[in-house]
């Protein structure tokens, strides 16, 4: 089986800081793959490399058989990669529904002329968008919030809206940066349920950066541990949790 995403010898530095050092990993189609590591290990930097917000100093990223290392950031969503941010990034003054519809726009393939005439195909496309958005609202249980403005919502719900927006582009690969941060234990448990739903119902492959080891263990097929930008270990959740190098990376010698 060929990997959906391959990171090959990725390196990234900021001045003297080596944020990512020669990191390689493969993520298989349908997998839930977690990246763990202490604060500042380089986890978000790896996401920023995959979503092309940062340029790698060296290395390659192959997605669905094609190198994306030189793709512009704005093309990444249309290739089928969606993400959430460690600190949610939503349109504060818009409703939940509008934030989700904005997420869908990457898939529009009509020109202005046909939009003006509101041709049959455009209307069909619009109905299709709405259906997908409604499915995502159901999946993530956001019905009661659909017309609420983001700024008025509690943090846990905002985090869900960000996931919802990402799902509206029907991604092949979903990158979740600390989905449980700021959530209470009950909300964190819910995260593992919707990850399972997304993986099963949408067939999306998931890469998750996460600090909560219970969530990582419950949801992940495999885990990559990094520290100081460098590879520490890769394996099943139990292999990683009991790995002496991983324990050393967290606790120090
Ligand atoms: N845009 C940037 N400019 C300068 N340094 C950066 C930048 N982005 C990341 N870094 C540095 O790169 C290193 C890795 O940061 P990164 O955000 O990837 O870590 P992380 O593993 O996501 O940490 P956390 O668990 O705290 O979110 C850190 O030393 C950080 O200060
Ligand atoms: Mg981070």
mmCIF file of C-alpha atoms and ligand atoms in Angstrom:
data_model
loop_
_atom_site.group_PDB
_atom_site.id
_atom_site.type_symbol
_atom_site.label_atom_id
_atom_site.label_comp_id
_atom_site.label_asym_id
_atom_site.label_seq_id
_atom_site.Cartn_x
_atom_site.Cartn_y
_atom_site.Cartn_z
ATOM 1 C CA UNK A 1 0.000 0.000 0.000
ATOM 2 C CA UNK A 2 1.443 3.383 -0.901
ATOM 3 C CA UNK A 3 1.259 6.166 1.625
ATOM 4 C CA UNK A 4 -1.226 9.049 1.261
ATOM 5 C CA UNK A 5 1.384 11.426 2.659
ATOM 6 C CA UNK A 6 5.153 11.028 2.852
ATOM 7 C CA UNK A 7 7.378 13.498 4.619
ATOM 8 C CA UNK A 8 10.953 12.973 3.475
ATOM 9 C CA UNK A 9 13.906 14.381 5.382
ATOM 10 C CA UNK A 10 12.142 17.634 6.226
ATOM 11 C CA UNK A 11 14.183 20.379 7.830
ATOM 12 C CA UNK A 12 13.218 23.900 8.810
ATOM 13 C CA UNK A 13 15.043 26.536 10.798
ATOM 14 C CA UNK A 14 14.396 30.074 11.966
ATOM 15 C CA UNK A 15 17.705 31.829 12.340
ATOM 16 C CA UNK A 16 19.550 29.640 14.815
ATOM 17 C CA UNK A 17 16.465 27.644 15.890
ATOM 18 C CA UNK A 18 16.186 24.208 14.248
ATOM 19 C CA UNK A 19 12.424 23.760 14.446
ATOM 20 C CA UNK A 20 12.401 20.574 12.315
ATOM 21 C CA UNK A 21 15.478 18.391 11.807
ATOM 22 C CA UNK A 22 15.519 15.742 9.114
ATOM 23 C CA UNK A 23 12.049 14.359 9.887
ATOM 24 C CA UNK A 24 10.618 11.536 7.752
ATOM 25 C CA UNK A 25 7.340 9.634 8.118
ATOM 26 C CA UNK A 26 4.628 8.008 6.005
ATOM 27 C CA UNK A 27 0.910 8.233 6.718
ATOM 28 C CA UNK A 28 -1.238 5.512 5.195
ATOM 29 C CA UNK A 29 -4.646 6.050 3.649
ATOM 30 C CA UNK A 30 -7.363 5.884 6.352
ATOM 31 C CA UNK A 31 -4.933 6.066 9.235
ATOM 32 C CA UNK A 32 -5.216 8.203 12.381
ATOM 33 C CA UNK A 33 -1.608 9.266 12.900
ATOM 34 C CA UNK A 34 -0.564 11.342 15.904
ATOM 35 C CA UNK A 35 2.465 13.532 16.436
ATOM 36 C CA UNK A 36 3.475 14.111 20.054
ATOM 37 C CA UNK A 37 6.340 15.909 21.720
ATOM 38 C CA UNK A 38 7.108 18.479 24.425
ATOM 39 C CA UNK A 39 6.344 22.192 23.914
ATOM 40 C CA UNK A 40 8.401 23.651 21.105
ATOM 41 C CA UNK A 41 9.222 20.200 19.661
ATOM 42 C CA UNK A 42 8.265 21.290 16.130
ATOM 43 C CA UNK A 43 4.798 19.728 15.828
ATOM 44 C CA UNK A 44 2.949 22.796 14.537
ATOM 45 C CA UNK A 45 5.924 23.558 12.289
ATOM 46 C CA UNK A 46 5.396 20.192 10.578
ATOM 47 C CA UNK A 47 1.742 21.131 9.980
ATOM 48 C CA UNK A 48 2.836 24.505 8.648
ATOM 49 C CA UNK A 49 5.189 22.752 6.247
ATOM 50 C CA UNK A 50 2.454 20.389 5.016
ATOM 51 C CA UNK A 51 -0.029 23.245 4.572
ATOM 52 C CA UNK A 52 2.736 25.244 2.867
ATOM 53 C CA UNK A 53 2.637 28.197 5.252
ATOM 54 C CA UNK A 54 6.371 27.606 5.787
ATOM 55 C CA UNK A 55 8.997 26.736 3.178
ATOM 56 C CA UNK A 56 11.209 23.786 4.092
ATOM 57 C CA UNK A 57 14.969 24.337 4.038
ATOM 58 C CA UNK A 58 15.275 20.838 2.595
ATOM 59 C CA UNK A 59 13.297 17.649 2.109
ATOM 60 C CA UNK A 60 10.096 16.812 0.275
ATOM 61 C CA UNK A 61 6.406 16.206 0.981
ATOM 62 C CA UNK A 62 4.543 13.831 -1.318
ATOM 63 C CA UNK A 63 0.742 13.817 -1.140
ATOM 64 C CA UNK A 64 -1.324 11.340 -3.184
ATOM 65 C CA UNK A 65 1.700 10.551 -5.303
ATOM 66 C CA UNK A 66 2.632 14.148 -6.070
ATOM 67 C CA UNK A 67 5.236 16.426 -4.529
ATOM 68 C CA UNK A 68 3.545 19.417 -2.892
ATOM 69 C CA UNK A 69 6.707 21.045 -1.580
ATOM 70 C CA UNK A 70 6.506 23.805 -4.201
ATOM 71 C CA UNK A 71 2.725 24.221 -4.287
ATOM 72 C CA UNK A 72 1.402 27.615 -3.231
ATOM 73 C CA UNK A 73 -0.480 27.586 0.090
ATOM 74 C CA UNK A 74 -3.778 28.534 -1.572
ATOM 75 C CA UNK A 75 -3.766 25.302 -3.631
ATOM 76 C CA UNK A 76 -3.415 22.990 -0.651
ATOM 77 C CA UNK A 77 -7.125 22.937 0.238
ATOM 78 C CA UNK A 78 -8.151 22.172 -3.333
ATOM 79 C CA UNK A 79 -5.725 19.230 -3.349
ATOM 80 C CA UNK A 80 -7.731 17.836 -0.401
ATOM 81 C CA UNK A 81 -5.789 18.884 2.690
ATOM 82 C CA UNK A 82 -7.664 20.756 5.447
ATOM 83 C CA UNK A 83 -6.496 21.816 8.885
ATOM 84 C CA UNK A 84 -7.467 23.345 12.161
ATOM 85 C CA UNK A 85 -5.244 25.732 14.109
ATOM 86 C CA UNK A 86 -3.871 25.473 17.628
ATOM 87 C CA UNK A 87 -5.619 28.791 18.343
ATOM 88 C CA UNK A 88 -8.880 28.750 16.452
ATOM 89 C CA UNK A 89 -9.063 31.010 13.408
ATOM 90 C CA UNK A 90 -12.667 31.802 12.580
ATOM 91 C CA UNK A 91 -14.615 34.833 11.375
ATOM 92 C CA UNK A 92 -15.709 36.159 14.768
ATOM 93 C CA UNK A 93 -18.622 38.256 13.548
ATOM 94 C CA UNK A 94 -20.101 35.620 11.248
ATOM 95 C CA UNK A 95 -22.473 32.796 12.142
ATOM 96 C CA UNK A 96 -21.475 29.152 12.410
ATOM 97 C CA UNK A 97 -23.241 28.435 9.128
ATOM 98 C CA UNK A 98 -21.451 31.237 7.280
ATOM 99 C CA UNK A 99 -18.066 30.138 8.585
ATOM 100 C CA UNK A 100 -18.790 26.705 7.185
ATOM 101 C CA UNK A 101 -19.995 28.006 3.822
ATOM 102 C CA UNK A 102 -16.783 30.010 3.530
ATOM 103 C CA UNK A 103 -14.898 26.748 4.009
ATOM 104 C CA UNK A 104 -16.726 25.269 1.042
ATOM 105 C CA UNK A 105 -15.743 27.963 -1.423
ATOM 106 C CA UNK A 106 -12.547 26.228 -2.316
ATOM 107 C CA UNK A 107 -14.634 23.654 -4.217
ATOM 108 C CA UNK A 108 -16.609 26.094 -6.315
ATOM 109 C CA UNK A 109 -15.896 25.710 -9.966
ATOM 110 C CA UNK A 110 -18.256 28.156 -11.591
ATOM 111 C CA UNK A 111 -17.325 31.449 -13.207
ATOM 112 C CA UNK A 112 -18.846 34.804 -12.496
ATOM 113 C CA UNK A 113 -20.907 34.813 -15.686
ATOM 114 C CA UNK A 114 -22.699 31.593 -14.850
ATOM 115 C CA UNK A 115 -23.120 32.720 -11.261
ATOM 116 C CA UNK A 116 -24.824 35.889 -12.464
ATOM 117 C CA UNK A 117 -27.205 33.914 -14.599
ATOM 118 C CA UNK A 118 -27.547 31.385 -11.800
ATOM 119 C CA UNK A 119 -27.507 28.572 -14.259
ATOM 120 C CA UNK A 120 -28.861 25.163 -13.487
ATOM 121 C CA UNK A 121 -25.417 23.677 -12.804
ATOM 122 C CA UNK A 122 -24.563 26.421 -10.331
ATOM 123 C CA UNK A 123 -27.838 25.962 -8.525
ATOM 124 C CA UNK A 124 -27.149 22.243 -8.363
ATOM 125 C CA UNK A 125 -23.686 22.930 -6.991
ATOM 126 C CA UNK A 126 -25.112 25.269 -4.363
ATOM 127 C CA UNK A 127 -27.620 22.624 -3.254
ATOM 128 C CA UNK A 128 -24.819 20.080 -3.078
ATOM 129 C CA UNK A 129 -22.769 22.480 -0.870
ATOM 130 C CA UNK A 130 -25.721 22.904 1.432
ATOM 131 C CA UNK A 131 -26.215 19.160 1.705
ATOM 132 C CA UNK A 132 -22.565 18.613 2.645
ATOM 133 C CA UNK A 133 -22.700 21.434 5.190
ATOM 134 C CA UNK A 134 -25.873 19.967 6.719
ATOM 135 C CA UNK A 135 -24.228 16.532 6.962
ATOM 136 C CA UNK A 136 -21.269 18.029 8.799
ATOM 137 C CA UNK A 137 -23.584 19.971 11.148
ATOM 138 C CA UNK A 138 -25.325 16.679 11.985
ATOM 139 C CA UNK A 139 -22.082 14.762 12.397
ATOM 140 C CA UNK A 140 -20.632 17.276 14.851
ATOM 141 C CA UNK A 141 -23.911 18.031 16.561
ATOM 142 C CA UNK A 142 -23.909 21.747 15.789
ATOM 143 C CA UNK A 143 -27.636 22.155 14.985
ATOM 144 C CA UNK A 144 -28.381 24.334 17.981
ATOM 145 C CA UNK A 145 -25.520 26.708 17.125
ATOM 146 C CA UNK A 146 -25.914 27.076 13.372
ATOM 147 C CA UNK A 147 -27.182 30.674 13.436
ATOM 148 C CA UNK A 148 -25.108 31.884 16.372
ATOM 149 C CA UNK A 149 -22.253 34.313 15.893
ATOM 150 C CA UNK A 150 -18.807 32.809 16.613
ATOM 151 C CA UNK A 151 -17.896 35.561 19.094
ATOM 152 C CA UNK A 152 -20.799 34.538 21.346
ATOM 153 C CA UNK A 153 -19.854 30.847 21.561
ATOM 154 C CA UNK A 154 -17.951 28.998 24.274
ATOM 155 C CA UNK A 155 -14.436 27.845 23.366
ATOM 156 C CA UNK A 156 -15.330 24.152 23.019
ATOM 157 C CA UNK A 157 -18.001 24.922 20.424
ATOM 158 C CA UNK A 158 -15.652 27.196 18.460
ATOM 159 C CA UNK A 159 -13.169 24.384 18.246
ATOM 160 C CA UNK A 160 -15.889 22.156 16.819
ATOM 161 C CA UNK A 161 -16.836 24.818 14.276
ATOM 162 C CA UNK A 162 -13.247 24.899 13.079
ATOM 163 C CA UNK A 163 -13.310 21.157 12.554
ATOM 164 C CA UNK A 164 -16.668 21.532 10.797
ATOM 165 C CA UNK A 165 -15.274 24.180 8.463
ATOM 166 C CA UNK A 166 -12.327 21.950 7.606
ATOM 167 C CA UNK A 167 -14.664 19.014 6.857
ATOM 168 C CA UNK A 168 -16.752 21.099 4.466
ATOM 169 C CA UNK A 169 -14.016 20.848 1.852
ATOM 170 C CA UNK A 170 -14.349 17.042 2.076
ATOM 171 C CA UNK A 171 -10.640 16.612 2.733
ATOM 172 C CA UNK A 172 -8.677 13.464 1.982
ATOM 173 C CA UNK A 173 -6.310 14.512 4.752
ATOM 174 C CA UNK A 174 -7.318 16.393 7.898
ATOM 175 C CA UNK A 175 -4.673 18.002 10.121
ATOM 176 C CA UNK A 176 -5.834 18.652 13.699
ATOM 177 C CA UNK A 177 -3.543 20.811 15.832
ATOM 178 C CA UNK A 178 -4.303 20.034 19.490
ATOM 179 C CA UNK A 179 -8.038 19.308 19.143
ATOM 180 C CA UNK A 180 -8.452 18.853 22.907
ATOM 181 C CA UNK A 181 -6.563 21.911 24.166
ATOM 182 C CA UNK A 182 -8.799 24.104 26.320
ATOM 183 C CA UNK A 183 -11.529 21.447 26.471
ATOM 184 C CA UNK A 184 -12.920 19.861 29.639
ATOM 185 C CA UNK A 185 -12.602 16.059 30.168
ATOM 186 C CA UNK A 186 -16.085 15.360 28.841
ATOM 187 C CA UNK A 187 -15.466 17.423 25.680
ATOM 188 C CA UNK A 188 -12.097 15.691 25.273
ATOM 189 C CA UNK A 189 -13.797 12.319 25.363
ATOM 190 C CA UNK A 190 -16.163 13.544 22.649
ATOM 191 C CA UNK A 191 -13.140 14.350 20.489
ATOM 192 C CA UNK A 192 -12.257 10.666 20.296
ATOM 193 C CA UNK A 193 -15.834 9.875 19.186
ATOM 194 C CA UNK A 194 -15.932 12.409 16.385
ATOM 195 C CA UNK A 195 -12.463 11.423 15.202
ATOM 196 C CA UNK A 196 -13.818 7.899 14.856
ATOM 197 C CA UNK A 197 -16.875 9.204 12.978
ATOM 198 C CA UNK A 198 -14.807 11.353 10.621
ATOM 199 C CA UNK A 199 -12.476 8.500 9.909
ATOM 200 C CA UNK A 200 -15.313 6.045 9.275
ATOM 201 C CA UNK A 201 -18.012 8.177 7.605
ATOM 202 C CA UNK A 202 -15.757 10.487 5.588
ATOM 203 C CA UNK A 203 -12.899 8.105 4.936
ATOM 204 C CA UNK A 204 -10.558 10.962 5.830
ATOM 205 C CA UNK A 205 -6.990 10.264 6.871
ATOM 206 C CA UNK A 206 -6.132 12.207 10.025
ATOM 207 C CA UNK A 207 -2.882 13.585 11.399
ATOM 208 C CA UNK A 208 -3.332 14.919 14.898
ATOM 209 C CA UNK A 209 -0.967 16.884 17.110
ATOM 210 C CA UNK A 210 -2.039 16.280 20.691
ATOM 211 C CA UNK A 211 -0.781 16.474 24.273
ATOM 212 C CA UNK A 212 -3.527 14.398 25.914
ATOM 213 C CA UNK A 213 -2.058 10.884 25.940
ATOM 214 C CA UNK A 214 -5.403 9.246 26.722
ATOM 215 C CA UNK A 215 -6.873 10.744 23.587
ATOM 216 C CA UNK A 216 -3.772 9.824 21.566
ATOM 217 C CA UNK A 217 -3.899 6.227 22.787
ATOM 218 C CA UNK A 218 -7.607 5.854 22.235
ATOM 219 C CA UNK A 219 -7.709 7.321 18.742
ATOM 220 C CA UNK A 220 -4.389 6.704 16.999
ATOM 221 C CA UNK A 221 -3.214 3.842 14.845
ATOM 222 C CA UNK A 222 0.383 5.031 15.099
ATOM 223 C CA UNK A 223 2.243 7.756 16.938
ATOM 224 C CA UNK A 224 5.361 9.727 16.005
ATOM 225 C CA UNK A 225 7.262 11.233 18.930
ATOM 226 C CA UNK A 226 9.609 14.145 18.308
ATOM 227 C CA UNK A 227 11.658 16.434 20.551
ATOM 228 C CA UNK A 228 13.754 19.491 19.696
ATOM 229 C CA UNK A 229 12.712 19.128 16.074
ATOM 230 C CA UNK A 230 14.134 15.615 15.793
ATOM 231 C CA UNK A 231 12.737 12.088 15.504
ATOM 232 C CA UNK A 232 12.472 10.178 18.797
ATOM 233 C CA UNK A 233 10.298 7.128 18.071
ATOM 234 C CA UNK A 234 7.481 5.834 15.881
ATOM 235 C CA UNK A 235 5.089 3.007 16.750
ATOM 236 C CA UNK A 236 1.727 1.985 18.160
ATOM 237 C CA UNK A 237 0.379 4.070 21.069
ATOM 238 C CA UNK A 238 1.466 1.493 23.650
ATOM 239 C CA UNK A 239 4.921 1.115 22.106
ATOM 240 C CA UNK A 240 5.371 4.870 22.236
ATOM 241 C CA UNK A 241 4.041 5.354 25.763
ATOM 242 C CA UNK A 242 6.470 2.776 27.133
ATOM 243 C CA UNK A 243 9.409 3.791 24.976
ATOM 244 C CA UNK A 244 12.403 4.822 27.117
ATOM 245 C CA UNK A 245 13.508 7.503 24.619
ATOM 246 C CA UNK A 246 10.031 9.054 24.677
ATOM 247 C CA UNK A 247 9.955 9.092 28.474
ATOM 248 C CA UNK A 248 13.424 10.657 28.489
ATOM 249 C CA UNK A 249 12.317 13.326 25.991
ATOM 250 C CA UNK A 250 9.464 14.358 28.291
ATOM 251 C CA UNK A 251 11.132 14.005 31.644
ATOM 252 C CA UNK A 252 14.754 14.795 30.824
ATOM 253 C CA UNK A 253 17.548 12.498 31.907
HETATM 254 N N1 LIG B 1 7.414 31.656 12.769
HETATM 255 C C1 LIG B 1 8.389 31.340 13.623
HETATM 256 N N2 LIG B 1 9.444 32.166 13.815
HETATM 257 C C2 LIG B 1 10.441 31.842 14.672
HETATM 258 N N3 LIG B 1 10.489 30.717 15.373
HETATM 259 C C3 LIG B 1 9.481 29.848 15.214
HETATM 260 C C4 LIG B 1 8.380 30.100 14.336
HETATM 261 N N4 LIG B 1 7.528 29.044 14.386
HETATM 262 C C5 LIG B 1 8.066 28.173 15.258
HETATM 263 N N5 LIG B 1 9.230 28.639 15.750
HETATM 264 C C6 LIG B 1 10.115 27.963 16.718
HETATM 265 O O1 LIG B 1 10.276 26.627 16.280
HETATM 266 C C7 LIG B 1 10.231 25.714 17.382
HETATM 267 C C8 LIG B 1 9.102 24.720 17.174
HETATM 268 O O2 LIG B 1 7.864 25.407 17.322
HETATM 269 P P1 LIG B 1 6.457 24.720 17.081
HETATM 270 O O3 LIG B 1 5.423 25.760 17.199
HETATM 271 O O4 LIG B 1 6.500 23.936 15.831
HETATM 272 O O5 LIG B 1 6.403 23.715 18.328
HETATM 273 P P2 LIG B 1 5.204 22.798 18.856
HETATM 274 O O6 LIG B 1 5.759 21.422 18.976
HETATM 275 O O7 LIG B 1 3.994 22.987 18.039
HETATM 276 O O8 LIG B 1 4.997 23.365 20.341
HETATM 277 P P3 LIG B 1 3.651 23.522 21.240
HETATM 278 O O9 LIG B 1 3.405 22.176 21.846
HETATM 279 O O10 LIG B 1 4.046 24.515 22.274
HETATM 280 O O11 LIG B 1 2.563 23.998 20.349
HETATM 281 C C9 LIG B 1 10.080 26.569 18.641
HETATM 282 O O12 LIG B 1 11.375 26.798 19.162
HETATM 283 C C10 LIG B 1 9.471 27.841 18.110
HETATM 284 O O13 LIG B 1 9.828 28.952 18.921
HETATM 285 MG MG1 LIG B 2 2.104 23.703 18.423
#
